[in-house]
Amino acid sequence: MRINRRNFINLSSLGIAGFTLQGFVNKESMQVQKPIVIATWDAGLNANKGAWEVLSKGGTALDAVEKGVMVTEDEISCCVGLGANPDRDGHVTLDASIMDHEFNCGSVAFLEKIKHPISVARKVMEKTPHVMLVGEGAQQFAISQGFNLESGKLSESADKTYQQWLKKSEYKPVINVERQNSKNANSQLEDKYKAPTRFSNGDWNHDTIGMVALDANGNLSGSCTTSGAGFKLRGRVGDSPIIGAGLYVDNEVGAVVATGQGEDVIRVAGASAVVEHMRQGKTPQEACRLVVEKIRRIKKEKAADIQVCFIALNKNGEHGSYALHNGFNYAVHTNEGNKLIESPFSV
Ligand code: SD4
């Protein structure tokens, strides 16, 4: 954090001596300035730019996290949105969730042929008494709200990867493990089950954008959108649309979003668990670390074959992350610019 004059005055008015606080929050990863937005993976850099257009004009964190991840949903080369990898039957099925500073939340799962699932999730939150809609019902709702039904045709790169996968058509999806950085990755799986870690177009096998933001008014919101796991069983739903697992926001404490093997995020109510550690006074990074380590303990030797990562932002604008394995990064946008940060990791 850099203490500028304005920050110093704000802190002083809280009765906190500037030098004391500076001593406390002088790590690079900690900032008290707002607005701020953080997003998963390198795709987060572009997504942050979309969010920043809202935040820099004094817009709400809720609008920012919707607009931000829409950028990624539009990027056909990326693994989010309709350009993403299909399930094992060749259909792209999408999950998304959004949550604001007042515990309002909405999500969609197993949604097909709709370009911006995050915006449908927001409509679920704002226009229905429900939190979650899935499958055909979610699609019908989207159409009723004016969303176009798209063709369902695979993007060129997804089709190429799918054709390649069809040759064997047989493995369990393993999300996000970079084999060259983690020599144990995939080690427990027979060859035929091993997932490709890099696609022919050079993209990593990560399929999610998660974003959390703090706006100029000091309110937090979060969003998450994904195609889940490439070549998953038809009907599989991950953590991303599950409030409390893939995403959680408590405006008194902080906001957290997850990426990686959704099944293992769900079983520990991941994002909510990270928020609760922050409530107990842990820094965002330490809170993320505690939940990642819990997953590692639960998975035992199978932890070698999965990746799980959390990013967290607290009420003071301090941010942090933690991943099970090497290779995870996240993008941070503040008044000082937009940059990618390599995440600390467990093994
Ligand atoms: C899921 N958590 O559906 C998502 C996948 C993911 O990067 O984050 N991939 O399990």
PDB file of C-alpha atoms in Angstrom, residues 113-315:
ATOM      1  CA  LYS A 113     -27.116 -21.455 -26.056  1.00  0.00           C
ATOM      2  CA  ILE A 114     -27.194 -18.224 -24.095  1.00  0.00           C
ATOM      3  CA  LYS A 115     -24.292 -15.857 -24.571  1.00  0.00           C
ATOM      4  CA  HIS A 116     -24.162 -14.091 -21.221  1.00  0.00           C
ATOM      5  CA  PRO A 117     -25.068 -16.442 -18.367  1.00  0.00           C
ATOM      6  CA  ILE A 118     -23.860 -13.876 -15.848  1.00  0.00           C
ATOM      7  CA  SER A 119     -26.573 -11.466 -16.954  1.00  0.00           C
ATOM      8  CA  VAL A 120     -29.194 -14.208 -16.718  1.00  0.00           C
ATOM      9  CA  ALA A 121     -27.944 -14.902 -13.165  1.00  0.00           C
ATOM     10  CA  ARG A 122     -28.419 -11.228 -12.376  1.00  0.00           C
ATOM     11  CA  LYS A 123     -31.965 -11.347 -13.745  1.00  0.00           C
ATOM     12  CA  VAL A 124     -32.693 -14.395 -11.570  1.00  0.00           C
ATOM     13  CA  MET A 125     -31.506 -12.314  -8.617  1.00  0.00           C
ATOM     14  CA  GLU A 126     -33.482  -9.214  -9.534  1.00  0.00           C
ATOM     15  CA  LYS A 127     -36.620 -10.497 -11.217  1.00  0.00           C
ATOM     16  CA  THR A 128     -37.503 -13.723  -9.426  1.00  0.00           C
ATOM     17  CA  PRO A 129     -38.022 -14.789  -5.815  1.00  0.00           C
ATOM     18  CA  HIS A 130     -35.439 -17.556  -6.439  1.00  0.00           C
ATOM     19  CA  VAL A 131     -31.683 -17.861  -6.252  1.00  0.00           C
ATOM     20  CA  MET A 132     -31.023 -20.548  -8.845  1.00  0.00           C
ATOM     21  CA  LEU A 133     -32.469 -21.711 -12.168  1.00  0.00           C
ATOM     22  CA  VAL A 134     -31.100 -24.621 -14.166  1.00  0.00           C
ATOM     23  CA  GLY A 135     -31.183 -26.187 -17.611  1.00  0.00           C
ATOM     24  CA  GLU A 136     -34.210 -25.781 -19.803  1.00  0.00           C
ATOM     25  CA  GLY A 137     -36.018 -23.670 -17.218  1.00  0.00           C
ATOM     26  CA  ALA A 138     -33.092 -21.265 -17.001  1.00  0.00           C
ATOM     27  CA  GLN A 139     -33.006 -21.047 -20.788  1.00  0.00           C
ATOM     28  CA  GLN A 140     -36.750 -20.367 -21.015  1.00  0.00           C
ATOM     29  CA  PHE A 141     -36.413 -17.693 -18.359  1.00  0.00           C
ATOM     30  CA  ALA A 142     -33.516 -16.108 -20.264  1.00  0.00           C
ATOM     31  CA  ILE A 143     -35.552 -15.999 -23.464  1.00  0.00           C
ATOM     32  CA  SER A 144     -38.478 -14.449 -21.585  1.00  0.00           C
ATOM     33  CA  GLN A 145     -36.094 -11.743 -20.413  1.00  0.00           C
ATOM     34  CA  GLY A 146     -35.055 -10.909 -23.980  1.00  0.00           C
ATOM     35  CA  PHE A 147     -31.849 -12.944 -24.309  1.00  0.00           C
ATOM     36  CA  ASN A 148     -31.219 -14.420 -27.780  1.00  0.00           C
ATOM     37  CA  LEU A 149     -31.098 -18.157 -28.272  1.00  0.00           C
ATOM     38  CA  GLU A 150     -27.792 -18.817 -30.027  1.00  0.00           C
ATOM     39  CA  SER A 151     -27.038 -21.668 -32.439  1.00  0.00           C
ATOM     40  CA  GLY A 152     -25.153 -23.985 -30.095  1.00  0.00           C
ATOM     41  CA  LYS A 153     -22.425 -24.468 -32.721  1.00  0.00           C
ATOM     42  CA  LEU A 154     -19.005 -25.073 -31.190  1.00  0.00           C
ATOM     43  CA  SER A 155     -16.287 -22.468 -31.681  1.00  0.00           C
ATOM     44  CA  GLU A 156     -13.510 -23.497 -34.059  1.00  0.00           C
ATOM     45  CA  SER A 157     -10.974 -24.089 -31.286  1.00  0.00           C
ATOM     46  CA  ALA A 158     -13.447 -25.976 -29.062  1.00  0.00           C
ATOM     47  CA  ASP A 159     -14.481 -28.158 -31.996  1.00  0.00           C
ATOM     48  CA  LYS A 160     -10.853 -28.968 -32.727  1.00  0.00           C
ATOM     49  CA  THR A 161     -10.172 -29.908 -29.119  1.00  0.00           C
ATOM     50  CA  TYR A 162     -13.371 -31.936 -28.926  1.00  0.00           C
ATOM     51  CA  GLN A 163     -12.554 -33.893 -32.102  1.00  0.00           C
ATOM     52  CA  GLN A 164      -9.179 -34.683 -30.584  1.00  0.00           C
ATOM     53  CA  TRP A 165     -10.793 -35.786 -27.324  1.00  0.00           C
ATOM     54  CA  LEU A 166     -13.333 -37.975 -29.172  1.00  0.00           C
ATOM     55  CA  LYS A 167     -10.533 -40.188 -30.439  1.00  0.00           C
ATOM     56  CA  LYS A 168     -10.272 -41.700 -26.949  1.00  0.00           C
ATOM     57  CA  SER A 169     -13.486 -40.321 -25.424  1.00  0.00           C
ATOM     58  CA  GLU A 170     -12.456 -41.687 -22.117  1.00  0.00           C
ATOM     59  CA  TYR A 171     -11.113 -39.898 -19.113  1.00  0.00           C
ATOM     60  CA  LYS A 172     -12.147 -38.119 -15.976  1.00  0.00           C
ATOM     61  CA  PRO A 173     -11.868 -34.377 -16.290  1.00  0.00           C
ATOM     62  CA  VAL A 174      -8.947 -33.031 -14.285  1.00  0.00           C
ATOM     63  CA  ILE A 175      -9.075 -29.299 -14.004  1.00  0.00           C
ATOM     64  CA  ASN A 176      -6.211 -26.832 -14.114  1.00  0.00           C
ATOM     65  CA  VAL A 177      -3.231 -28.951 -13.200  1.00  0.00           C
ATOM     66  CA  GLU A 178      -0.103 -27.820 -15.007  1.00  0.00           C
ATOM     67  CA  ARG A 179       1.946 -30.947 -15.327  1.00  0.00           C
ATOM     68  CA  GLN A 180       5.252 -29.314 -16.072  1.00  0.00           C
ATOM     69  CA  ASN A 181       5.067 -27.216 -12.919  1.00  0.00           C
ATOM     70  CA  SER A 182       3.747 -29.875 -10.632  1.00  0.00           C
ATOM     71  CA  LYS A 183       5.482 -33.139 -11.199  1.00  0.00           C
ATOM     72  CA  ASN A 184       2.884 -35.103  -9.229  1.00  0.00           C
ATOM     73  CA  ALA A 185       0.001 -33.798 -11.260  1.00  0.00           C
ATOM     74  CA  ASN A 186      -2.150 -36.521 -12.769  1.00  0.00           C
ATOM     75  CA  SER A 187       0.165 -39.086 -11.232  1.00  0.00           C
ATOM     76  CA  GLN A 188      -2.639 -41.091  -9.668  1.00  0.00           C
ATOM     77  CA  LEU A 189      -4.532 -41.492 -12.898  1.00  0.00           C
ATOM     78  CA  GLU A 190      -4.102 -44.098 -15.547  1.00  0.00           C
ATOM     79  CA  ASP A 191      -2.956 -42.675 -18.873  1.00  0.00           C
ATOM     80  CA  LYS A 192      -6.337 -42.956 -20.471  1.00  0.00           C
ATOM     81  CA  TYR A 193      -7.850 -40.726 -17.799  1.00  0.00           C
ATOM     82  CA  LYS A 194      -5.280 -37.971 -18.011  1.00  0.00           C
ATOM     83  CA  ALA A 195      -6.586 -34.641 -19.168  1.00  0.00           C
ATOM     84  CA  PRO A 196      -4.707 -32.508 -21.661  1.00  0.00           C
ATOM     85  CA  THR A 197      -3.274 -29.587 -19.736  1.00  0.00           C
ATOM     86  CA  ARG A 198      -2.751 -27.392 -22.750  1.00  0.00           C
ATOM     87  CA  PHE A 199      -5.050 -27.216 -25.728  1.00  0.00           C
ATOM     88  CA  SER A 200      -3.902 -27.165 -29.308  1.00  0.00           C
ATOM     89  CA  ASN A 201      -4.575 -23.432 -29.441  1.00  0.00           C
ATOM     90  CA  GLY A 202      -2.222 -22.893 -26.490  1.00  0.00           C
ATOM     91  CA  ASP A 203      -4.858 -22.110 -23.887  1.00  0.00           C
ATOM     92  CA  TRP A 204      -4.636 -23.616 -20.421  1.00  0.00           C
ATOM     93  CA  ASN A 205      -7.346 -25.950 -19.291  1.00  0.00           C
ATOM     94  CA  HIS A 206      -9.031 -23.440 -17.063  1.00  0.00           C
ATOM     95  CA  ASP A 207     -12.561 -22.569 -17.770  1.00  0.00           C
ATOM     96  CA  THR A 208     -13.671 -19.963 -15.302  1.00  0.00           C
ATOM     97  CA  ILE A 209     -13.557 -16.261 -14.681  1.00  0.00           C
ATOM     98  CA  GLY A 210     -14.291 -15.192 -11.118  1.00  0.00           C
ATOM     99  CA  MET A 211     -14.288 -11.560 -10.044  1.00  0.00           C
ATOM    100  CA  VAL A 212     -14.809  -9.608  -6.820  1.00  0.00           C
ATOM    101  CA  ALA A 213     -14.847  -5.830  -6.472  1.00  0.00           C
ATOM    102  CA  LEU A 214     -15.048  -3.047  -3.910  1.00  0.00           C
ATOM    103  CA  ASP A 215     -16.603   0.164  -5.202  1.00  0.00           C
ATOM    104  CA  ALA A 216     -16.052   3.792  -4.256  1.00  0.00           C
ATOM    105  CA  ASN A 217     -18.909   3.570  -1.750  1.00  0.00           C
ATOM    106  CA  GLY A 218     -17.199   0.689   0.038  1.00  0.00           C
ATOM    107  CA  ASN A 219     -19.608  -1.995  -1.185  1.00  0.00           C
ATOM    108  CA  LEU A 220     -18.489  -5.442  -2.297  1.00  0.00           C
ATOM    109  CA  SER A 221     -19.923  -7.710  -5.018  1.00  0.00           C
ATOM    110  CA  GLY A 222     -18.787 -10.802  -6.875  1.00  0.00           C
ATOM    111  CA  SER A 223     -19.426 -12.824 -10.018  1.00  0.00           C
ATOM    112  CA  CYS A 224     -18.358 -16.097 -11.527  1.00  0.00           C
ATOM    113  CA  THR A 225     -19.002 -17.633 -14.962  1.00  0.00           C
ATOM    114  CA  THR A 226     -17.762 -20.855 -16.488  1.00  0.00           C
ATOM    115  CA  SER A 227     -18.243 -23.748 -18.857  1.00  0.00           C
ATOM    116  CA  GLY A 228     -17.168 -25.961 -15.962  1.00  0.00           C
ATOM    117  CA  ALA A 229     -14.960 -28.872 -16.862  1.00  0.00           C
ATOM    118  CA  GLY A 230     -14.283 -29.699 -20.499  1.00  0.00           C
ATOM    119  CA  PHE A 231     -15.827 -33.051 -21.552  1.00  0.00           C
ATOM    120  CA  LYS A 232     -17.709 -33.402 -18.285  1.00  0.00           C
ATOM    121  CA  LEU A 233     -20.658 -35.757 -17.923  1.00  0.00           C
ATOM    122  CA  ARG A 234     -23.794 -34.219 -19.365  1.00  0.00           C
ATOM    123  CA  GLY A 235     -25.662 -32.430 -16.582  1.00  0.00           C
ATOM    124  CA  ARG A 236     -22.606 -31.933 -14.375  1.00  0.00           C
ATOM    125  CA  VAL A 237     -22.709 -28.699 -12.391  1.00  0.00           C
ATOM    126  CA  GLY A 238     -19.666 -27.313 -10.624  1.00  0.00           C
ATOM    127  CA  ASP A 239     -19.098 -24.916  -7.759  1.00  0.00           C
ATOM    128  CA  SER A 240     -19.366 -21.689  -9.734  1.00  0.00           C
ATOM    129  CA  PRO A 241     -23.166 -21.304  -9.563  1.00  0.00           C
ATOM    130  CA  ILE A 242     -23.362 -22.570  -5.973  1.00  0.00           C
ATOM    131  CA  ILE A 243     -23.563 -19.600  -3.625  1.00  0.00           C
ATOM    132  CA  GLY A 244     -21.207 -20.239  -0.711  1.00  0.00           C
ATOM    133  CA  ALA A 245     -19.041 -22.646  -2.715  1.00  0.00           C
ATOM    134  CA  GLY A 246     -17.810 -20.889  -5.869  1.00  0.00           C
ATOM    135  CA  LEU A 247     -18.762 -17.393  -4.742  1.00  0.00           C
ATOM    136  CA  TYR A 248     -19.635 -15.612  -1.517  1.00  0.00           C
ATOM    137  CA  VAL A 249     -19.962 -11.992  -0.475  1.00  0.00           C
ATOM    138  CA  ASP A 250     -20.513 -10.647   3.027  1.00  0.00           C
ATOM    139  CA  ASN A 251     -20.292  -6.893   2.918  1.00  0.00           C
ATOM    140  CA  GLU A 252     -19.200  -6.686   6.557  1.00  0.00           C
ATOM    141  CA  VAL A 253     -16.199  -8.895   5.881  1.00  0.00           C
ATOM    142  CA  GLY A 254     -15.164  -9.616   2.312  1.00  0.00           C
ATOM    143  CA  ALA A 255     -15.822 -11.334  -1.002  1.00  0.00           C
ATOM    144  CA  VAL A 256     -14.347 -14.565  -2.316  1.00  0.00           C
ATOM    145  CA  VAL A 257     -14.455 -16.500  -5.565  1.00  0.00           C
ATOM    146  CA  ALA A 258     -13.046 -19.926  -6.415  1.00  0.00           C
ATOM    147  CA  THR A 259     -11.642 -21.645  -9.466  1.00  0.00           C
ATOM    148  CA  GLY A 260     -10.409 -25.157 -10.012  1.00  0.00           C
ATOM    149  CA  GLN A 261     -11.965 -28.539  -9.305  1.00  0.00           C
ATOM    150  CA  GLY A 262     -15.496 -27.540  -8.374  1.00  0.00           C
ATOM    151  CA  GLU A 263     -16.412 -30.781  -6.662  1.00  0.00           C
ATOM    152  CA  ASP A 264     -13.720 -30.158  -4.049  1.00  0.00           C
ATOM    153  CA  VAL A 265     -14.734 -26.550  -3.564  1.00  0.00           C
ATOM    154  CA  ILE A 266     -18.351 -27.587  -2.997  1.00  0.00           C
ATOM    155  CA  ARG A 267     -17.515 -30.192  -0.343  1.00  0.00           C
ATOM    156  CA  VAL A 268     -15.924 -27.554   1.928  1.00  0.00           C
ATOM    157  CA  ALA A 269     -18.371 -24.712   1.092  1.00  0.00           C
ATOM    158  CA  GLY A 270     -15.170 -23.036  -0.076  1.00  0.00           C
ATOM    159  CA  ALA A 271     -15.910 -19.349  -0.660  1.00  0.00           C
ATOM    160  CA  SER A 272     -18.044 -19.098   2.458  1.00  0.00           C
ATOM    161  CA  ALA A 273     -15.343 -20.824   4.508  1.00  0.00           C
ATOM    162  CA  VAL A 274     -12.749 -18.291   3.317  1.00  0.00           C
ATOM    163  CA  VAL A 275     -15.064 -15.413   4.277  1.00  0.00           C
ATOM    164  CA  GLU A 276     -15.509 -16.904   7.754  1.00  0.00           C
ATOM    165  CA  HIS A 277     -11.737 -17.084   8.263  1.00  0.00           C
ATOM    166  CA  MET A 278     -11.503 -13.401   7.299  1.00  0.00           C
ATOM    167  CA  ARG A 279     -14.248 -12.639   9.813  1.00  0.00           C
ATOM    168  CA  GLN A 280     -11.988 -14.200  12.451  1.00  0.00           C
ATOM    169  CA  GLY A 281      -9.284 -11.693  11.512  1.00  0.00           C
ATOM    170  CA  LYS A 282      -7.254 -13.638   8.965  1.00  0.00           C
ATOM    171  CA  THR A 283      -5.787 -11.786   6.003  1.00  0.00           C
ATOM    172  CA  PRO A 284      -7.311 -12.661   2.613  1.00  0.00           C
ATOM    173  CA  GLN A 285      -4.284 -14.771   1.678  1.00  0.00           C
ATOM    174  CA  GLU A 286      -4.198 -16.629   4.979  1.00  0.00           C
ATOM    175  CA  ALA A 287      -7.952 -17.253   4.827  1.00  0.00           C
ATOM    176  CA  CYS A 288      -7.580 -18.711   1.312  1.00  0.00           C
ATOM    177  CA  ARG A 289      -4.610 -20.801   2.455  1.00  0.00           C
ATOM    178  CA  LEU A 290      -6.520 -22.360   5.354  1.00  0.00           C
ATOM    179  CA  VAL A 291      -9.292 -23.605   3.073  1.00  0.00           C
ATOM    180  CA  VAL A 292      -6.883 -24.854   0.397  1.00  0.00           C
ATOM    181  CA  GLU A 293      -4.967 -26.766   3.078  1.00  0.00           C
ATOM    182  CA  LYS A 294      -8.206 -28.272   4.346  1.00  0.00           C
ATOM    183  CA  ILE A 295      -8.947 -29.541   0.835  1.00  0.00           C
ATOM    184  CA  ARG A 296      -5.433 -30.913   0.638  1.00  0.00           C
ATOM    185  CA  ARG A 297      -5.939 -32.807   3.905  1.00  0.00           C
ATOM    186  CA  ILE A 298      -9.267 -34.187   2.717  1.00  0.00           C
ATOM    187  CA  LYS A 299      -7.940 -35.279  -0.672  1.00  0.00           C
ATOM    188  CA  LYS A 300      -4.717 -36.792   0.684  1.00  0.00           C
ATOM    189  CA  GLU A 301      -2.617 -38.172  -2.204  1.00  0.00           C
ATOM    190  CA  LYS A 302      -5.386 -37.329  -4.668  1.00  0.00           C
ATOM    191  CA  ALA A 303      -4.586 -33.648  -4.088  1.00  0.00           C
ATOM    192  CA  ALA A 304      -1.816 -34.169  -6.637  1.00  0.00           C
ATOM    193  CA  ASP A 305      -4.390 -34.463  -9.374  1.00  0.00           C
ATOM    194  CA  ILE A 306      -6.533 -31.423  -8.804  1.00  0.00           C
ATOM    195  CA  GLN A 307      -6.112 -27.698  -8.725  1.00  0.00           C
ATOM    196  CA  VAL A 308      -8.142 -25.473  -6.402  1.00  0.00           C
ATOM    197  CA  CYS A 309      -7.638 -21.724  -6.033  1.00  0.00           C
ATOM    198  CA  PHE A 310      -9.361 -18.888  -4.182  1.00  0.00           C
ATOM    199  CA  ILE A 311      -9.069 -15.128  -4.507  1.00  0.00           C
ATOM    200  CA  ALA A 312     -10.327 -12.905  -1.707  1.00  0.00           C
ATOM    201  CA  LEU A 313     -10.895  -9.198  -1.158  1.00  0.00           C
ATOM    202  CA  ASN A 314     -11.729  -7.802   2.239  1.00  0.00           C
ATOM    203  CA  LYS A 315     -13.691  -4.756   3.274  1.00  0.00           C
TER     204      LYS A 315
END
